[in-house]
Coordinates of C-alpha atoms and ligand atoms in Angstrom, one line a residue:
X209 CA -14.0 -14.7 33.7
X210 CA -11.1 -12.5 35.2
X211 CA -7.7 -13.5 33.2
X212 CA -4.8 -13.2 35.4
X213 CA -2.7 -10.2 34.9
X214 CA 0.3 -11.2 33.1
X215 CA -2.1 -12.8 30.6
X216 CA -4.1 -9.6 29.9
X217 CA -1.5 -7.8 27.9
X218 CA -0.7 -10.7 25.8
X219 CA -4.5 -10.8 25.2
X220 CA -4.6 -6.6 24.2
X221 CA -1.7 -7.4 21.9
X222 CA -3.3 -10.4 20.0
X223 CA -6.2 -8.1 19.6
X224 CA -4.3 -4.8 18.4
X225 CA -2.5 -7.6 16.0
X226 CA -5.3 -8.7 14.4
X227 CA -6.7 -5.6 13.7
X228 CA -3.8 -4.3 11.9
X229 CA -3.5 -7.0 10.0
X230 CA -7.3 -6.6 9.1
X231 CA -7.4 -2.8 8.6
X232 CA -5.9 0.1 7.2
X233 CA -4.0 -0.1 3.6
X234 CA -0.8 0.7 4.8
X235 CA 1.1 3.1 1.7
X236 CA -1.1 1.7 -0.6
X237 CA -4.9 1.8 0.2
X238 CA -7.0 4.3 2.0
X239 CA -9.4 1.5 3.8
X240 CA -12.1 1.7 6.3
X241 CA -12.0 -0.5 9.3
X242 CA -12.3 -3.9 9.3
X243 CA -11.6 -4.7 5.4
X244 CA -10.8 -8.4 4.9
X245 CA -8.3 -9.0 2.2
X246 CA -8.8 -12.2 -0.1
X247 CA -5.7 -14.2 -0.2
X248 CA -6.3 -17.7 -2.7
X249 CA -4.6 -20.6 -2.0
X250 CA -2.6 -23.3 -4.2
X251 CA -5.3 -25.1 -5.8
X252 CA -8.9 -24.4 -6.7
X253 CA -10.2 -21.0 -5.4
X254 CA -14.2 -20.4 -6.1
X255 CA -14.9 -16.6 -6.3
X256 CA -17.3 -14.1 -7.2
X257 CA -16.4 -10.9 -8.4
X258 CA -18.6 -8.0 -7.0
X259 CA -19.0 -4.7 -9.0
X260 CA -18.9 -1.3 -7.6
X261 CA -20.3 2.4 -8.6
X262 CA -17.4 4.5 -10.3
X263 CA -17.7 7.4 -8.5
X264 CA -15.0 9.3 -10.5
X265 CA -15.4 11.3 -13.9
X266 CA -12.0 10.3 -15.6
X267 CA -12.3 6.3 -15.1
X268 CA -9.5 4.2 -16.9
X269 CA -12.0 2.1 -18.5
X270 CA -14.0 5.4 -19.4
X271 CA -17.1 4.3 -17.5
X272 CA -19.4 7.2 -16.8
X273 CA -19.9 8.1 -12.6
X274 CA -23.0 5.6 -11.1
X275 CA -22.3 2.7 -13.6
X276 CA -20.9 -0.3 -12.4
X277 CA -17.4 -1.3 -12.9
X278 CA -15.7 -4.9 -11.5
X279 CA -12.0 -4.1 -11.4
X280 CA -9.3 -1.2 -11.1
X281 CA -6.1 -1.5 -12.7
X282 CA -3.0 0.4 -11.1
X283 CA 0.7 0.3 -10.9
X284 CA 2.8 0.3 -8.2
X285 CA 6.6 0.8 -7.7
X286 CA 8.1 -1.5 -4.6
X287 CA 11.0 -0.5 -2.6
X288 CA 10.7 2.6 -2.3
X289 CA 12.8 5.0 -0.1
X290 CA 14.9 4.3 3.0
X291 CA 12.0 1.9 4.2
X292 CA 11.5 -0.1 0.8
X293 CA 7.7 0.6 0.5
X294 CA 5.4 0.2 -1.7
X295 CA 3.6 3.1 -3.4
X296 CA 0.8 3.6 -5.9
X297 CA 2.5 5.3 -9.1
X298 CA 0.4 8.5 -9.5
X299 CA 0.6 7.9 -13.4
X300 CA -2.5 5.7 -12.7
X301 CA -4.5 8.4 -12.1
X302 CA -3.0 10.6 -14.9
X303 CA -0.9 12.6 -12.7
X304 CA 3.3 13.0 -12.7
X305 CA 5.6 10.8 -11.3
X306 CA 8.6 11.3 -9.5
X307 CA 9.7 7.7 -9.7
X308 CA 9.0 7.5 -13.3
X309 CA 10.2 10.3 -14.6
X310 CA 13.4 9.8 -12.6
X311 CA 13.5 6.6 -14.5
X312 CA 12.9 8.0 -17.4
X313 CA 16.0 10.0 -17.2
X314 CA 18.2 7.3 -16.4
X315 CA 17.3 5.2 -19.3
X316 CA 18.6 8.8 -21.3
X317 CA 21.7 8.8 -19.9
X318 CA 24.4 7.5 -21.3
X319 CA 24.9 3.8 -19.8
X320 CA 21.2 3.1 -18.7
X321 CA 21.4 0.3 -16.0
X322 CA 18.6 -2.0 -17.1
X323 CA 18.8 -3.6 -13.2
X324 CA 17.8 -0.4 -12.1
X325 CA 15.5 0.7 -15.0
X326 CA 13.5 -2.9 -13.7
X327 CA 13.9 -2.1 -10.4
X328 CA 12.2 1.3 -10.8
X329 CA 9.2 0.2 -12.8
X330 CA 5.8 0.8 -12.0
X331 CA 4.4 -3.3 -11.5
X332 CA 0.8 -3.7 -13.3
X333 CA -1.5 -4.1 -10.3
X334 CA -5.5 -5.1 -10.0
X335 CA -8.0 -4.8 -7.4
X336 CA -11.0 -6.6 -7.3
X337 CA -14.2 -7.0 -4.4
X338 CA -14.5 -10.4 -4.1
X339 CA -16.8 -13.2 -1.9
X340 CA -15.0 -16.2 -1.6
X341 CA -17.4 -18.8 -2.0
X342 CA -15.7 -21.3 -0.5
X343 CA -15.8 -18.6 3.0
X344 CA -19.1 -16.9 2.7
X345 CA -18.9 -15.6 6.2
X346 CA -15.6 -13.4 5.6
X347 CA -18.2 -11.2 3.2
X348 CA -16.8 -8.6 1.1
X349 CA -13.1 -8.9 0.9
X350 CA -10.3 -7.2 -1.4
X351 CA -8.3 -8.4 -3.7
X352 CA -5.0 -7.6 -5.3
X353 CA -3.5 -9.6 -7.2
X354 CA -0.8 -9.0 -10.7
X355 CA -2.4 -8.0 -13.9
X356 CA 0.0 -10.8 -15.3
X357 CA -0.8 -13.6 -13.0
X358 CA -4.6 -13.7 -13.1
X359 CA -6.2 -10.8 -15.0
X360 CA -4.8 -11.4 -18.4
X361 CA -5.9 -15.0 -18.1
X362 CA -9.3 -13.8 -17.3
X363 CA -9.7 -11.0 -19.9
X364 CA -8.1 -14.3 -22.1
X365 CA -10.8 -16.3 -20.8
X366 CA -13.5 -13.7 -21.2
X367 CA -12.7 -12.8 -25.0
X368 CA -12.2 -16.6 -26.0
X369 CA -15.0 -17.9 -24.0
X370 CA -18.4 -18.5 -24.4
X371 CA -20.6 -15.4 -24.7
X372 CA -22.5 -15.0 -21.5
X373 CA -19.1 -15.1 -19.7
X374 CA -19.5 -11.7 -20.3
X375 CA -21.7 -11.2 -17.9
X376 CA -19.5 -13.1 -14.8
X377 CA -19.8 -10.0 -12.6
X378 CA -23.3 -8.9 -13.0
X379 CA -24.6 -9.6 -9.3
X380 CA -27.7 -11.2 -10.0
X381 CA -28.2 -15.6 -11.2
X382 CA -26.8 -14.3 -14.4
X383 CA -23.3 -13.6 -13.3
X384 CA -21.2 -16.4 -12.7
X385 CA -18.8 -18.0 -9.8
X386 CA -15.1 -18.0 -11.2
X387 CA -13.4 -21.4 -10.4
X388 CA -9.6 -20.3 -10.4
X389 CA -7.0 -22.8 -10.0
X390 CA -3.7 -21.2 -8.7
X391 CA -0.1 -22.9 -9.0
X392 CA 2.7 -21.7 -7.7
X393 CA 5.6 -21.1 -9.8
X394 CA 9.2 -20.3 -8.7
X395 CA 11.6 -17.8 -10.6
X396 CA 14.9 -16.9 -9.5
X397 CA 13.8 -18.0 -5.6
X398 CA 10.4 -15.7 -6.0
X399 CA 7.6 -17.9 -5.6
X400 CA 4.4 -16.7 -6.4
X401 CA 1.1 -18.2 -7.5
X402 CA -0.5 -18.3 -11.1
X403 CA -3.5 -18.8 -12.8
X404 CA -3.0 -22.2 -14.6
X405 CA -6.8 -22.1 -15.5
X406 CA -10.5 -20.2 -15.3
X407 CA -13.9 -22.1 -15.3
X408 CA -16.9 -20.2 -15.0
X409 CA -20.0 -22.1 -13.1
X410 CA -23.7 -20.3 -12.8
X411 CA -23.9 -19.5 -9.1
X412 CA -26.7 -20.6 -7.1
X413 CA -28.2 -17.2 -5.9
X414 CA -27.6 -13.6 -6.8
X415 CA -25.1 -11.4 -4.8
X416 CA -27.2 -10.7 -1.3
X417 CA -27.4 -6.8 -1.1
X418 CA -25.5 -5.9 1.8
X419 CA -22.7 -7.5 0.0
X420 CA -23.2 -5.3 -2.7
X421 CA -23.7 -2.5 -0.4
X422 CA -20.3 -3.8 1.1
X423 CA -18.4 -3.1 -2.1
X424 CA -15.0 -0.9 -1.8
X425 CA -14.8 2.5 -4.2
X426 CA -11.8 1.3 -6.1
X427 CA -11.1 4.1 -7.1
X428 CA -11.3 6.4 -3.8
X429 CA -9.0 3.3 -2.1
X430 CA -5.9 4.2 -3.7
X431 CA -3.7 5.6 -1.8
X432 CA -1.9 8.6 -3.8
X433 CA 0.5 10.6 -2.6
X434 CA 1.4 14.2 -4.0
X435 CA 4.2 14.9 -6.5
X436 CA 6.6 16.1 -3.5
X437 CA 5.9 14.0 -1.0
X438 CA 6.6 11.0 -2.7
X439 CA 9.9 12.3 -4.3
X440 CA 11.1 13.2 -0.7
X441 CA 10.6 9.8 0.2
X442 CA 11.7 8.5 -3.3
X443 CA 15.3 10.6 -2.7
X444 CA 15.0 10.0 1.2
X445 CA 14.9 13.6 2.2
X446 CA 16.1 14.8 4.5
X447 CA 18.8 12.4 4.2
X448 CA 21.8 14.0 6.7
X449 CA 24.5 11.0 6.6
X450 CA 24.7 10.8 2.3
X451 CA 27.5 12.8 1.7
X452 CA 30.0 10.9 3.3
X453 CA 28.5 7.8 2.3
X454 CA 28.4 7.9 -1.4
X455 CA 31.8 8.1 -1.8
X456 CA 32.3 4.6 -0.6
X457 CA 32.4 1.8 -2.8
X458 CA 30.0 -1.4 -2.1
X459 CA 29.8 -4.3 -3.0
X460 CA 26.7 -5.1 -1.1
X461 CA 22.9 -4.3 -2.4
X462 CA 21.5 -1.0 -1.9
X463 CA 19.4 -2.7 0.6
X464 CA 21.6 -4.1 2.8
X465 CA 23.9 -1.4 3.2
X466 CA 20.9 1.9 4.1
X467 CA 20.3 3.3 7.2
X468 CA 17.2 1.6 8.3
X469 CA 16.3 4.8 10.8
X470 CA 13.6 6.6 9.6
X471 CA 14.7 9.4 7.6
X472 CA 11.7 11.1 6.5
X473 CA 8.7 12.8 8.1
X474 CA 5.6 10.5 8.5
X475 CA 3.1 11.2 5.8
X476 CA 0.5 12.4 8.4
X477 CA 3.3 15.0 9.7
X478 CA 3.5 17.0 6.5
X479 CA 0.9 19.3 6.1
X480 CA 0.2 21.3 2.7
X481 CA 2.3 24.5 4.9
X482 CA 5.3 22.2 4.6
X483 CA 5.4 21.4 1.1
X484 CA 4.7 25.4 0.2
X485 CA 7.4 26.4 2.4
X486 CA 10.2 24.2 0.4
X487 CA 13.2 27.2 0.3
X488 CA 16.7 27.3 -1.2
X489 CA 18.1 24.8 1.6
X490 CA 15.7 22.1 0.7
X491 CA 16.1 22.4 -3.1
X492 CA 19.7 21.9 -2.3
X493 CA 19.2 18.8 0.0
X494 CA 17.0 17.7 -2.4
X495 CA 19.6 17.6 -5.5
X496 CA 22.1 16.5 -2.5
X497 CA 19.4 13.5 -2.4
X498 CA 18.9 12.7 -6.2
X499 CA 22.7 12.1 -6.4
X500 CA 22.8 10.2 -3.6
X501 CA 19.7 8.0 -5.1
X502 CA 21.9 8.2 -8.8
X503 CA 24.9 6.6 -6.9
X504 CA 23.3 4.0 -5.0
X505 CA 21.6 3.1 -8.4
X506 CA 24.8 2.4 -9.9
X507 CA 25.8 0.2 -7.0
X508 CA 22.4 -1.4 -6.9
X509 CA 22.7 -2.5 -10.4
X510 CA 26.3 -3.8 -9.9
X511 CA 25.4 -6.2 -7.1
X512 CA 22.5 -7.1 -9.4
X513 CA 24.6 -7.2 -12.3
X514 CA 26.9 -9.6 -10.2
X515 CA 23.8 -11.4 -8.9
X516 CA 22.6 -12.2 -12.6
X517 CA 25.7 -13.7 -13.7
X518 CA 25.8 -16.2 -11.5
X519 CA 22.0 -17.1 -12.5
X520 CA 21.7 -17.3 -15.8
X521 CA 23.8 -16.4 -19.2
X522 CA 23.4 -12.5 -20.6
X523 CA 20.8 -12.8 -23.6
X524 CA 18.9 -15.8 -21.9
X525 CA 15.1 -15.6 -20.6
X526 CA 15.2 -16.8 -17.0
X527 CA 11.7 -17.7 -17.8
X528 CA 12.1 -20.6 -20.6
X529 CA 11.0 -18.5 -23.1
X530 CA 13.3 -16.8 -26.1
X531 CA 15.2 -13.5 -25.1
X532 CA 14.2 -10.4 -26.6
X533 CA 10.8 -12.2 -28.2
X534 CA 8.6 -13.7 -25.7
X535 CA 8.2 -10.0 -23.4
X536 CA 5.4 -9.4 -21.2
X537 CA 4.3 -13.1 -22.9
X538 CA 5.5 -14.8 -19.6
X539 CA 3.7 -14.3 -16.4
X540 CA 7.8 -14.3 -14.9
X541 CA 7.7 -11.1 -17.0
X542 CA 6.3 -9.0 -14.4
X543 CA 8.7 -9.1 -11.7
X544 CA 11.6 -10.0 -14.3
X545 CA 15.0 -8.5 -14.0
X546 CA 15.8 -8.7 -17.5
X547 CA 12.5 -7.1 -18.8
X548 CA 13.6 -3.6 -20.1
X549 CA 16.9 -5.8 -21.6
X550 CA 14.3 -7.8 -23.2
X551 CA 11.7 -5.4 -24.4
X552 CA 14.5 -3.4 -25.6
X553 CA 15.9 -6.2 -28.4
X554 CA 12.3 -6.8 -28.7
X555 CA 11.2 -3.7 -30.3
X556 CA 15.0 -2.8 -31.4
Ligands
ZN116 ZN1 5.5 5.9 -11.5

């Protein structure tokens, strides 16, 4: 049937949609086409987790290359650079970090801001290949979802549970369907959902092959970028407006108050001849750049600072729990703006 005209744009553009919502990992992942990502819902979610082959020699969980593995732990750091991305912290594959060690610094210095030592770090990540039982014909999909909301309940589960648990992601009848039940919590107007409890049922069949076939490298998917390149973007290089900006005062979030133009070259754009040919010029941009990133720190954490106070008292977990004793106890711990305060009284 021949759509009229005006329609058939409308139709291309639905299309291209769809496919960028189904493909490609955006800053994070490197995915081939057509990946389906797993999203559960309030409620029970039925699951089954689907190993893959390690395919790398220096595995987190020190599996050996060709065994199977069912999940890959990673950090992330969110908000990054002028376009408040999300990147993979290189630490996870045992490489420096920009981000990290920029933090690092920061909580040397003289008055570390804790808003900003929160803000920059890295966010405990997991990705798992999942089928979702109750949606057989979406196949393989990915998963990732916060150590703190659903795989420390799991591990939890696995340790405390019965024995052949175990064995919940071997793909044959031995393995077992997970029964998750999500809730969604609210902190601080972040909702996000939780896993209020795991059951584990015997599944009916094993894991059909092609499904297994299906599985994504975990490893090879994350997207990492190189020392340099995520620095630039980190400190927003080249970054020609900053001088004249950072000696205005604001009151308003970092956020708000950035150029939203792109600043720095597309990833695809700089080639390994780039980041050889970094000269005097770009050094100086660069340290041009961190002091930039240093100032708008200082106002970040003031309009956080501000923020805070109007949310809760000083030495008070926003969570429910007890200030400076229940850290990293509390799934709110994970996004918490009061962690480093916390952990810091904690192991003071
Ligand atoms: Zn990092």
């Amino acid at each position: 049937m021949a759509l009229n005209k005006k329609y058939e744009s409308m139709r291309q553009g639905i299309r291209t949609q769809s496919t960028a919502k189904k493909t490609g990992g955006g800053t994070k992942f490197n995915l081939p086409e057509g990946v389906n990502f797993f999203t559960p819902k309030v409620g029970t979610n039925k699951i089954r987790i689907v190993p893959y082959d390690v395919t790398i020699s220096k595995h987190p969980n020190k599996i050996a290359i060709g065994n199977a593995w069912h999940d890959r732990q990673f950090a992330i750091h969110y908000n990054v650079g002028a376009e408040d991305k999300s990147y993979i912290c290189p630490k996870t594959v045992g490489q420096r970090c920009p981000i990290c060690e920029y933090r690092l610094k920061l909580a040397k210095s003289q008055n570390p801001d804790e808003a900003v030592l929160k803000a920059l770090k890295p966010k405990d990540r997991v990705l798992y290949n999942v089928i979702n039982m109750d949606d057989l014909d979406a196949g393989l999909m990915l998963w990732e979802i916060s150590f703190h909301n659903f795989t420390k309940k799991l591990n939890e589960e696995i340790s405390e549970g019965d024995d052949d648990y175990d064995y919940f992601a071997i793909p044959d009848e031995s393995g077992k369907v997970l029964v998750v039940r999500f809730a969604e919590k609210t902190l601080l107007k972040n909702t996000f959902l939780e896993a209020s409890r795991i059951d584990f049922k015997n599944p009916e069949e094993a894991i059909a092959d092609d499904i297994l076939e299906a599985a994504l490298d975990l490893d090879a998917i994350l997207k990492v970028l190189p020392y340099n390149e995520l620095e630039a973007i980190f400190l927003e290089i080249p970054s020609e407006e900053t001088a004249e900006n950072t000696q205005q005062p604001e009151a308003e979030p970092q956020k708000e108050e950035r150029k939203r133009t792109p600043r720095t070259p597309k990833k695809e754009e700089q080639s390994s001849e780039d980041t050889s040919a970094v000269d005097e010029e770009a050094k100086k941009a660069a340290e041009e750049a961190a002091e930039k990133a240093r100032k708008d720190a200082i106002r970040l954490a003031k309009a956080k600072k501000a923020e805070e106070a109007t949310n809760t008292n000083e030495n008070e977990c926003p969570a429910g729990g007890v200030f400076g004793k229940d850290t990293d106890n509390l799934p709110a711990c994970d996004t918490c703006k009061k962690w480093d305060a916390c952990i810091t009284q904690k192991e003071g």
